[in-house]
mmCIF file of C-alpha atoms in Angstrom:
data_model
loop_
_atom_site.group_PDB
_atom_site.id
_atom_site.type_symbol
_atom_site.label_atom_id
_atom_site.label_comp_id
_atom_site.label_asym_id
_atom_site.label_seq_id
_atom_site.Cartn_x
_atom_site.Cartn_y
_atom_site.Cartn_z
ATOM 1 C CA UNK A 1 44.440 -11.936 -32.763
ATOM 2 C CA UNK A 2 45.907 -9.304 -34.978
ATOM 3 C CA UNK A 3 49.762 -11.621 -34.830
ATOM 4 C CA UNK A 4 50.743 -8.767 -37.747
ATOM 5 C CA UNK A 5 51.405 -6.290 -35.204
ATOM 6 C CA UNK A 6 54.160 -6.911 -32.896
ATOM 7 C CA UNK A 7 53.396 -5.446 -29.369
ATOM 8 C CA UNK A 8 55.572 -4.075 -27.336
ATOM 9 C CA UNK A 9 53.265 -3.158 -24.414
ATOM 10 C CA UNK A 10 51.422 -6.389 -22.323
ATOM 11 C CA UNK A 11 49.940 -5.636 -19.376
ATOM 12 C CA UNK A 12 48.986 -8.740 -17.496
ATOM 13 C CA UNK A 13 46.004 -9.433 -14.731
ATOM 14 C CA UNK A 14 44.364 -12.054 -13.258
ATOM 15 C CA UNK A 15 41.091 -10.603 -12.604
ATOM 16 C CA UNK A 16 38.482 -9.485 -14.977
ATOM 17 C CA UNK A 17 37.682 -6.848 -12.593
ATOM 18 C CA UNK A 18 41.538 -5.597 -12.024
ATOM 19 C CA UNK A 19 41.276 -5.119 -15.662
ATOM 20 C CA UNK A 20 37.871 -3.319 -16.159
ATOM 21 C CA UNK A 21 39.067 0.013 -15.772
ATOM 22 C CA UNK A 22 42.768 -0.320 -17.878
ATOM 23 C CA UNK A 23 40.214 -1.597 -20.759
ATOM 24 C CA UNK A 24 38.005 1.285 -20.481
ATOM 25 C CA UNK A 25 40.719 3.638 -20.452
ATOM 26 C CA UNK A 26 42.886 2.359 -23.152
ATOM 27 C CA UNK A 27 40.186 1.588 -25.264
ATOM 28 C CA UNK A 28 40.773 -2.147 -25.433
ATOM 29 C CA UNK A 29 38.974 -4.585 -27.384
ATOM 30 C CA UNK A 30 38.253 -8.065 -27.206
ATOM 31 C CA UNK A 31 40.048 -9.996 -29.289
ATOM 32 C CA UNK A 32 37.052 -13.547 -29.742
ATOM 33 C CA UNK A 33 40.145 -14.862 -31.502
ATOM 34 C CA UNK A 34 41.533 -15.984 -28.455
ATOM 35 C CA UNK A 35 40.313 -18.687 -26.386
ATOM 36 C CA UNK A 36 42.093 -19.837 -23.596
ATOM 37 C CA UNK A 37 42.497 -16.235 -22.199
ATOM 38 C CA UNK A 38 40.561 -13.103 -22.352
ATOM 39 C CA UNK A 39 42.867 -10.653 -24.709
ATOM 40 C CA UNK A 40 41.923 -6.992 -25.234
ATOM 41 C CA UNK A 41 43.642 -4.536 -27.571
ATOM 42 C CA UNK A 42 44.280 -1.363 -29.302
ATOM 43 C CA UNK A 43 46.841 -0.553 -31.767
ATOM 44 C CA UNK A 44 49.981 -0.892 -29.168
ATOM 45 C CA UNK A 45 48.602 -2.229 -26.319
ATOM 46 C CA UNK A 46 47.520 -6.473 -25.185
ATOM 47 C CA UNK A 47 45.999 -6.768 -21.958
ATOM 48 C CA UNK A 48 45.457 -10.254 -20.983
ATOM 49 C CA UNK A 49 43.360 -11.854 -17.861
ATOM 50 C CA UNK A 50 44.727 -14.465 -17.108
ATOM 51 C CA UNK A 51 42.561 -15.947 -14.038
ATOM 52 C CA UNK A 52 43.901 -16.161 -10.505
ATOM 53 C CA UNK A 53 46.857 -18.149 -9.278
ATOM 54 C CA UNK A 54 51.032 -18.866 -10.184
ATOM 55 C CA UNK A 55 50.071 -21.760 -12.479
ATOM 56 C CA UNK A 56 47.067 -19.563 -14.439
ATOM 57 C CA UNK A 57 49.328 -16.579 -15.133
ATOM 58 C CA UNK A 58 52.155 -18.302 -16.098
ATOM 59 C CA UNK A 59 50.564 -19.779 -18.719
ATOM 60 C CA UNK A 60 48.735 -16.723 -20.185
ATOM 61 C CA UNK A 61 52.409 -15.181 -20.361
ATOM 62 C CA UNK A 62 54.338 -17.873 -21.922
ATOM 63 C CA UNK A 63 51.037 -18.209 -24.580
ATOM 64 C CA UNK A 64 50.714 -14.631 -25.124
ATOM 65 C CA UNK A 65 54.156 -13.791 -25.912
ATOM 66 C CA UNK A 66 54.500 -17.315 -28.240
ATOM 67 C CA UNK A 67 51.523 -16.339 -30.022
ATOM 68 C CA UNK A 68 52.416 -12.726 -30.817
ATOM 69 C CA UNK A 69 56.238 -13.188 -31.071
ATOM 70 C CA UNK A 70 56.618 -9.975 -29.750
ATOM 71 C CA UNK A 71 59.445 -7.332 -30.625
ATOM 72 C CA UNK A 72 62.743 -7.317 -28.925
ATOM 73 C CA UNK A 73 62.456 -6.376 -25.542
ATOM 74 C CA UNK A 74 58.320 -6.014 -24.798
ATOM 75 C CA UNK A 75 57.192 -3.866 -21.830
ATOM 76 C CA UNK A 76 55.678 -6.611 -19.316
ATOM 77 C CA UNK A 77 53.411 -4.945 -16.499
ATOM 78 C CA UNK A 78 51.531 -7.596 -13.967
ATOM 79 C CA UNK A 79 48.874 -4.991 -12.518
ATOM 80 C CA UNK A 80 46.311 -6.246 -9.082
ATOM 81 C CA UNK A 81 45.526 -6.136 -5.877
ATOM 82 C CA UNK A 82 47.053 -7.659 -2.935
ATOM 83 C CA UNK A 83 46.577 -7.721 0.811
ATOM 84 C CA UNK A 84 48.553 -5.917 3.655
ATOM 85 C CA UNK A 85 48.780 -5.973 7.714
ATOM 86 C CA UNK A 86 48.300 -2.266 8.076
ATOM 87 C CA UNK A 87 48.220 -0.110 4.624
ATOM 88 C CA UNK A 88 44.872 1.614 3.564
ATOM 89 C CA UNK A 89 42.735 0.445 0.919
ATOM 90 C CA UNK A 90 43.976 1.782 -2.144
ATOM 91 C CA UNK A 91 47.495 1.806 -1.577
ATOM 92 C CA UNK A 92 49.523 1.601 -4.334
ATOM 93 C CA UNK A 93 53.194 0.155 -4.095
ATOM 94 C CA UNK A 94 55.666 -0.515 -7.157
ATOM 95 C CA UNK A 95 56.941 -4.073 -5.860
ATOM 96 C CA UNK A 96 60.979 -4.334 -5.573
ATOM 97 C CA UNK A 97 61.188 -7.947 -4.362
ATOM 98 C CA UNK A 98 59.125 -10.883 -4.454
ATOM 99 C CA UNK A 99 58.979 -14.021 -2.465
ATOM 100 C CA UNK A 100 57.236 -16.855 -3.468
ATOM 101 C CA UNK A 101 56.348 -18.843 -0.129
ATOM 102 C CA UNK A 102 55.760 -22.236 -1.833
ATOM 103 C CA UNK A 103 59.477 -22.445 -3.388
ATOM 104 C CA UNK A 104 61.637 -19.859 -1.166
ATOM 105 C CA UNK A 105 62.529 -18.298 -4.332
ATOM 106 C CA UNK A 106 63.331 -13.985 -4.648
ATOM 107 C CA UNK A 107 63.180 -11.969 -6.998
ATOM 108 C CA UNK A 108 64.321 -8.377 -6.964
ATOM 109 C CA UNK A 109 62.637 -6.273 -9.818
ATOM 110 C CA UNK A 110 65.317 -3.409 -10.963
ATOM 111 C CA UNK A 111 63.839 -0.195 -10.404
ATOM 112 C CA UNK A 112 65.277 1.848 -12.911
ATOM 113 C CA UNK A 113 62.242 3.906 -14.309
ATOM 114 C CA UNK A 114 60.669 7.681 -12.330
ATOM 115 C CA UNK A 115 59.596 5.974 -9.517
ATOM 116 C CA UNK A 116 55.824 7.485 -9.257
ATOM 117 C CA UNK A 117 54.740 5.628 -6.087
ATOM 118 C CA UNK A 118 56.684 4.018 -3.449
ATOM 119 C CA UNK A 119 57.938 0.519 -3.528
ATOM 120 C CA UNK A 120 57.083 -2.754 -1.088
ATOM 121 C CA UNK A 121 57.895 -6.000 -0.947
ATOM 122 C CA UNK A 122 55.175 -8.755 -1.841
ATOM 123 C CA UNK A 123 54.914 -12.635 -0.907
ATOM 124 C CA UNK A 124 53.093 -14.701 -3.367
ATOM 125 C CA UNK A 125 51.488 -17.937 -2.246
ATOM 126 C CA UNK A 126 49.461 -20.030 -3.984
ATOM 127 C CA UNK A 127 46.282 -19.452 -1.606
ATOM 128 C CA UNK A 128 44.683 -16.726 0.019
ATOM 129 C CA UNK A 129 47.001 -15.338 3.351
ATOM 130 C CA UNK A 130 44.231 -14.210 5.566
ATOM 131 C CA UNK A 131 46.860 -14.111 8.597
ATOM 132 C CA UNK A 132 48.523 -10.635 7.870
ATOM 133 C CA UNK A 133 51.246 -11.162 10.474
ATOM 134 C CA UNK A 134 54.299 -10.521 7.998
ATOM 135 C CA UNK A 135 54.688 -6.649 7.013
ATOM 136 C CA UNK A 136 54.654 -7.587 2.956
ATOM 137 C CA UNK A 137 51.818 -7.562 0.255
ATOM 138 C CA UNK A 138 50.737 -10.567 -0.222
ATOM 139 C CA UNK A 139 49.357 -11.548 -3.773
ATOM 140 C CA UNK A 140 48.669 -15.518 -5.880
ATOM 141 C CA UNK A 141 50.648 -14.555 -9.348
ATOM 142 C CA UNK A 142 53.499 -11.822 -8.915
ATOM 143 C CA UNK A 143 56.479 -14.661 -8.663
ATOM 144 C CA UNK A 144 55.285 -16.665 -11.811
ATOM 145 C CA UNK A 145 54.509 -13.517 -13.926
ATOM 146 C CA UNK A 146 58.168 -12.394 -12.641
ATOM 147 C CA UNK A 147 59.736 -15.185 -13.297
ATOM 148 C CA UNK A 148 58.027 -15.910 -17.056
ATOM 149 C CA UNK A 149 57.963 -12.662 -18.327
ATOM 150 C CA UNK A 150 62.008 -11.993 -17.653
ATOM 151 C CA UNK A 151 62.107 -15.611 -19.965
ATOM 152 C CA UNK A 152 60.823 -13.143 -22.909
ATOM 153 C CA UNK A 153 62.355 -9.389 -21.515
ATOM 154 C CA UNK A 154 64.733 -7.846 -19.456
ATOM 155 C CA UNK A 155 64.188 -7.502 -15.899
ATOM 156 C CA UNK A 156 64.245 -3.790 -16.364
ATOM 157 C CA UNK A 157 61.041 -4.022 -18.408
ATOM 158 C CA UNK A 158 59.379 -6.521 -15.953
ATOM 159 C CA UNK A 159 57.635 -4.944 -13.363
ATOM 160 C CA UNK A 160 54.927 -5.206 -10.728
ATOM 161 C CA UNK A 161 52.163 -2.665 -9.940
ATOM 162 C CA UNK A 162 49.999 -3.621 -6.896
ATOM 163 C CA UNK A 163 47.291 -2.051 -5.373
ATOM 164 C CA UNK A 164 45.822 -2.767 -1.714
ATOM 165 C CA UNK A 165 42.399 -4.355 -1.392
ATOM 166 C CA UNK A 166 42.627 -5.574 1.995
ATOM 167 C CA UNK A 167 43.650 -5.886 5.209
ATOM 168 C CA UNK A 168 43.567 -6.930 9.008
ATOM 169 C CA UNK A 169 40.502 -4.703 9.147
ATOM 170 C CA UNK A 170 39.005 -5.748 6.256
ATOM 171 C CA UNK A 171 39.909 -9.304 5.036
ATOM 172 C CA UNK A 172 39.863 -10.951 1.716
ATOM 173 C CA UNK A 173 36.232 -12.180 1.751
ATOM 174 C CA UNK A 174 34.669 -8.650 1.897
ATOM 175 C CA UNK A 175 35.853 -7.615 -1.723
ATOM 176 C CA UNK A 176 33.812 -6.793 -4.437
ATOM 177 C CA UNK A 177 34.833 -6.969 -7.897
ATOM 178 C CA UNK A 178 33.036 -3.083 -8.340
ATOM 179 C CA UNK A 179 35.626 -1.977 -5.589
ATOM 180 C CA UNK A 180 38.321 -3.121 -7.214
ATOM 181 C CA UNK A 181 37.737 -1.627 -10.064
ATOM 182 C CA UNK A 182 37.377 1.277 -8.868
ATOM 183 C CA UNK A 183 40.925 1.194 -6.543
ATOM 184 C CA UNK A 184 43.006 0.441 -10.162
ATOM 185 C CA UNK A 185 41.021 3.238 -12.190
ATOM 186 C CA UNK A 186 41.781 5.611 -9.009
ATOM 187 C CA UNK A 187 45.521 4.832 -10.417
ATOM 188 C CA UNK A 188 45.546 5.111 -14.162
ATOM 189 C CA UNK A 189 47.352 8.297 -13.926
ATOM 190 C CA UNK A 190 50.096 6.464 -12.476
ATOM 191 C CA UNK A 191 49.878 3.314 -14.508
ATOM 192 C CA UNK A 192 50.192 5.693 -17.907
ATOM 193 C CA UNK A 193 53.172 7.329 -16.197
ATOM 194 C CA UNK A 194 54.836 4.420 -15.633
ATOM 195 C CA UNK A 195 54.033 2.239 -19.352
ATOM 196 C CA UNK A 196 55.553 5.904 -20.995
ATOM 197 C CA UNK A 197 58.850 5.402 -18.858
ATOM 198 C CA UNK A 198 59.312 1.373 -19.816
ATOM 199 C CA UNK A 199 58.738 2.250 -23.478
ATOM 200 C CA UNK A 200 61.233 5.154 -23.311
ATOM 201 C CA UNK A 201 63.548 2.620 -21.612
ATOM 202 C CA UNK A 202 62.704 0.024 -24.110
ATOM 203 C CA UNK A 203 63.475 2.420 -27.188
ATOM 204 C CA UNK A 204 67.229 2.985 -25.529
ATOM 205 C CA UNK A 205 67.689 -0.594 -25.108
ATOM 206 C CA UNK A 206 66.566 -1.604 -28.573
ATOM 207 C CA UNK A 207 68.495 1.447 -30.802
ATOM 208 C CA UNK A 208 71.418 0.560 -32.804
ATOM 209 C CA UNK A 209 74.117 -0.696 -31.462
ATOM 210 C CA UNK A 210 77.384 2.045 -31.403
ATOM 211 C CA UNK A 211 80.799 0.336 -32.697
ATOM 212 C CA UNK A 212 82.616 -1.557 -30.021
ATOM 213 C CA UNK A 213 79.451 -2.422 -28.010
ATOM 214 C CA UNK A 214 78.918 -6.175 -29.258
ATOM 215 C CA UNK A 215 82.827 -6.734 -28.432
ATOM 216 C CA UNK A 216 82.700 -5.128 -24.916
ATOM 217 C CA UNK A 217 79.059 -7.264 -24.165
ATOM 218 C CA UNK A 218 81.258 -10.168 -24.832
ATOM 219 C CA UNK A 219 84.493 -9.377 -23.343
ATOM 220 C CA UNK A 220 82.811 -8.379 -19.745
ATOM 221 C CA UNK A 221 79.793 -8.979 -17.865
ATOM 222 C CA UNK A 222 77.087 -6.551 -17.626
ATOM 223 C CA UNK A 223 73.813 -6.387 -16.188
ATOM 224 C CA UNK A 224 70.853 -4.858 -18.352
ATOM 225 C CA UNK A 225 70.670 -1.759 -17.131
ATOM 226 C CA UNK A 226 74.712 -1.459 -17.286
ATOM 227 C CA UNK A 227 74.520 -2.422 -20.748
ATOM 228 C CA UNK A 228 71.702 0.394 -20.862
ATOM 229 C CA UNK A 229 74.862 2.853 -19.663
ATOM 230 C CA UNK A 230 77.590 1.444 -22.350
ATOM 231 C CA UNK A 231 75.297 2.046 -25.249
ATOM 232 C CA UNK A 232 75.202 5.689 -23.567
ATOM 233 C CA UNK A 233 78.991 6.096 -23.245
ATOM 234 C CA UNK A 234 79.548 4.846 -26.565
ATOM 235 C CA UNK A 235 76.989 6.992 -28.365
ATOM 236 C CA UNK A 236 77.952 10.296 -26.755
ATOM 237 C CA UNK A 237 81.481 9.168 -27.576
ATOM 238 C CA UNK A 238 80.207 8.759 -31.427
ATOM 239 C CA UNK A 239 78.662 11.967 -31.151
ATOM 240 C CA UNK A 240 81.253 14.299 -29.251
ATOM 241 C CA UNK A 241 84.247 12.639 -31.639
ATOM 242 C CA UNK A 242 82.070 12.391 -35.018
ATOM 243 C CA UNK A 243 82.715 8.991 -34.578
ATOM 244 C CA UNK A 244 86.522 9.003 -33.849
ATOM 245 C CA UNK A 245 88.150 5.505 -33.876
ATOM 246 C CA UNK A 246 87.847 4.427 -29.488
ATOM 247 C CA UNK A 247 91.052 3.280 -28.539
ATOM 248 C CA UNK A 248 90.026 0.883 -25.634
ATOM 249 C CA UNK A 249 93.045 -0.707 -23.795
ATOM 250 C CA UNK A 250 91.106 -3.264 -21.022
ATOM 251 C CA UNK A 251 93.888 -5.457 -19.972
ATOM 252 C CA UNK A 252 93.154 -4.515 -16.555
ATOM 253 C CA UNK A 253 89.699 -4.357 -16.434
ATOM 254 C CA UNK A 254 87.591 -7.366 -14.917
ATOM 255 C CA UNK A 255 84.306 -6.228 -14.970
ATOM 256 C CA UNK A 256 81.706 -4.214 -16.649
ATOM 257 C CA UNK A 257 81.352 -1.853 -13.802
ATOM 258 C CA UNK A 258 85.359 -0.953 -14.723
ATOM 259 C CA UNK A 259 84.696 -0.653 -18.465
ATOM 260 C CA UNK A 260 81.895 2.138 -17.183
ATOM 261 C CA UNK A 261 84.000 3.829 -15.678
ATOM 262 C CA UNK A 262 87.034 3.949 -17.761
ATOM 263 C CA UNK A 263 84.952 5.459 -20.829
ATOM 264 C CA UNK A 264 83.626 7.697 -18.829
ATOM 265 C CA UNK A 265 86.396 9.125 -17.846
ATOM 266 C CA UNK A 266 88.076 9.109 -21.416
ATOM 267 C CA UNK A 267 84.827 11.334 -22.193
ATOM 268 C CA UNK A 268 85.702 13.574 -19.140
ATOM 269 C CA UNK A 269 88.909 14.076 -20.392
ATOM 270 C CA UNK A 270 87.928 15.506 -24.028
ATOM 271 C CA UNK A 271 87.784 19.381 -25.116
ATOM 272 C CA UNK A 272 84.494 20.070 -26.543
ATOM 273 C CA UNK A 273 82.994 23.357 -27.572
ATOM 274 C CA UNK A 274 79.365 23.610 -28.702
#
């Protein structure tokens, strides 16, 4: 593995055949280098097959990113199929929350990208649900590749692309590995769509930090994607004032949300001519 080039883009399955057509596309090549996991890459993208289940894809995250020690803030994209009650084969959802059924845990995904396809909710279990009584996806890896990959990015950049394979009509045991290649490559379109929104989102949260942000990130609590808005507010501040001294009073201010909104409406308040 090429560990000069820090990537910023990992798109993780855990079948060979849910990764067939994403190699094809991207070009990817095998990386022999790498044993304990199929790796595939091109010049920004690693694509790594983990093999099915929570334990299996856990560890090809936590190896992958310790082996490439990635730049700040990689895009993380788990890509596969799951199983439905009712939706058509080749429906594709962009999963908000995630239960995992063995430890009660959730997980709620931020949405915060063009959403290109709607969203669902997926269980993960650690063996096949053949039932399809509850009105979720059900998949074997989407908590532990949630709940690694946000050890090593933001949440933001963590996401979960699932695709339907099967359902009450027709279980589990009648897919092919051709078929689901061919459901994922009927998707690419979307799947590019969505990798050029996380890196956008990724360049904003890793460009220099404007004066006064590192204070403010200390002073108050924000979430990622509020954090995401300060460096806005403070940059268009930097730009409107050619970088006039902020006078920030917070004394009253308890959170982050308040800090938000107080700059925003000191940048309301300016006269500005272009």
């Amino acid at each position: 593995m090429n560990q000069a080039n820090q990537y910023k883009t990992f798109i993780y399955t855990a079948l060979p055949c849910e990764a067939k057509s994403l190699t094809a596309h991207f070009k990817l090549k095998k990386d022999t280098a790498v044993e304990p996991f199929a790796v595939y890459l091109n010049q920004d993208i690693c694509l790594i097959v983990t093999g099915p289940g929570k334990s299996a894809m856990a560890a090809g995250v936590a190896y992958t990113q310790a082996l490439l020690a990635s730049a700040e803030n990689p895009v993380m994209l788990n890509i596969g199929i799951a199983g439905h009650k009712d939706h058509a084969l080749g429906t594709l959802r962009l999963i908000d929350k995630i239960i995992d059924l063995d430890s009660g845990k959730h997980y709620y995904p931020p949405l915060v990208c063009n959403q290109h396809c709607l969203t669902d909710s997926l269980q993960t279990a650690s063996r096949p649900q053949l039932q399809y009584d509850l009105p979720h996806l059900y998949d074997m890896e989407a908590s532990a590749f949630y709940e690694t990959a946000t050890r090593f990015s933001c949440a933001e950049l963590t996401q979960c692309l699932k695709v339907v394979s099967d359902n009450k009509q027709m279980p589990a045991e009648n897919i092919e590995p051709k078929q689901v290649s061919a459901l994922i490559a009927a998707h690419i379109p979307t799947v590019e769509a969505l990798l050029t929104d996380m890196t956008a989102l990724a360049k904003l949260i890793t460009s220099p930090e404007p004066h006064l942000f590192s204070q403010l990130v200390q002073q108050y609590h924000f979430t990622a994607s509020e954090r995401i808005q300060l460096k806005n507010l403070l940059c268009r501040w930097d730009v409107l004032t050619d970088h006039r001294e902020l006078e920030f009073d917070g004394t009253d201010l308890k959170r982050g949300k308040d800090v938000l909104r107080r700059l925003d409406q000191q940048i309301g308040k300016m006269d500005f001519c272009l």
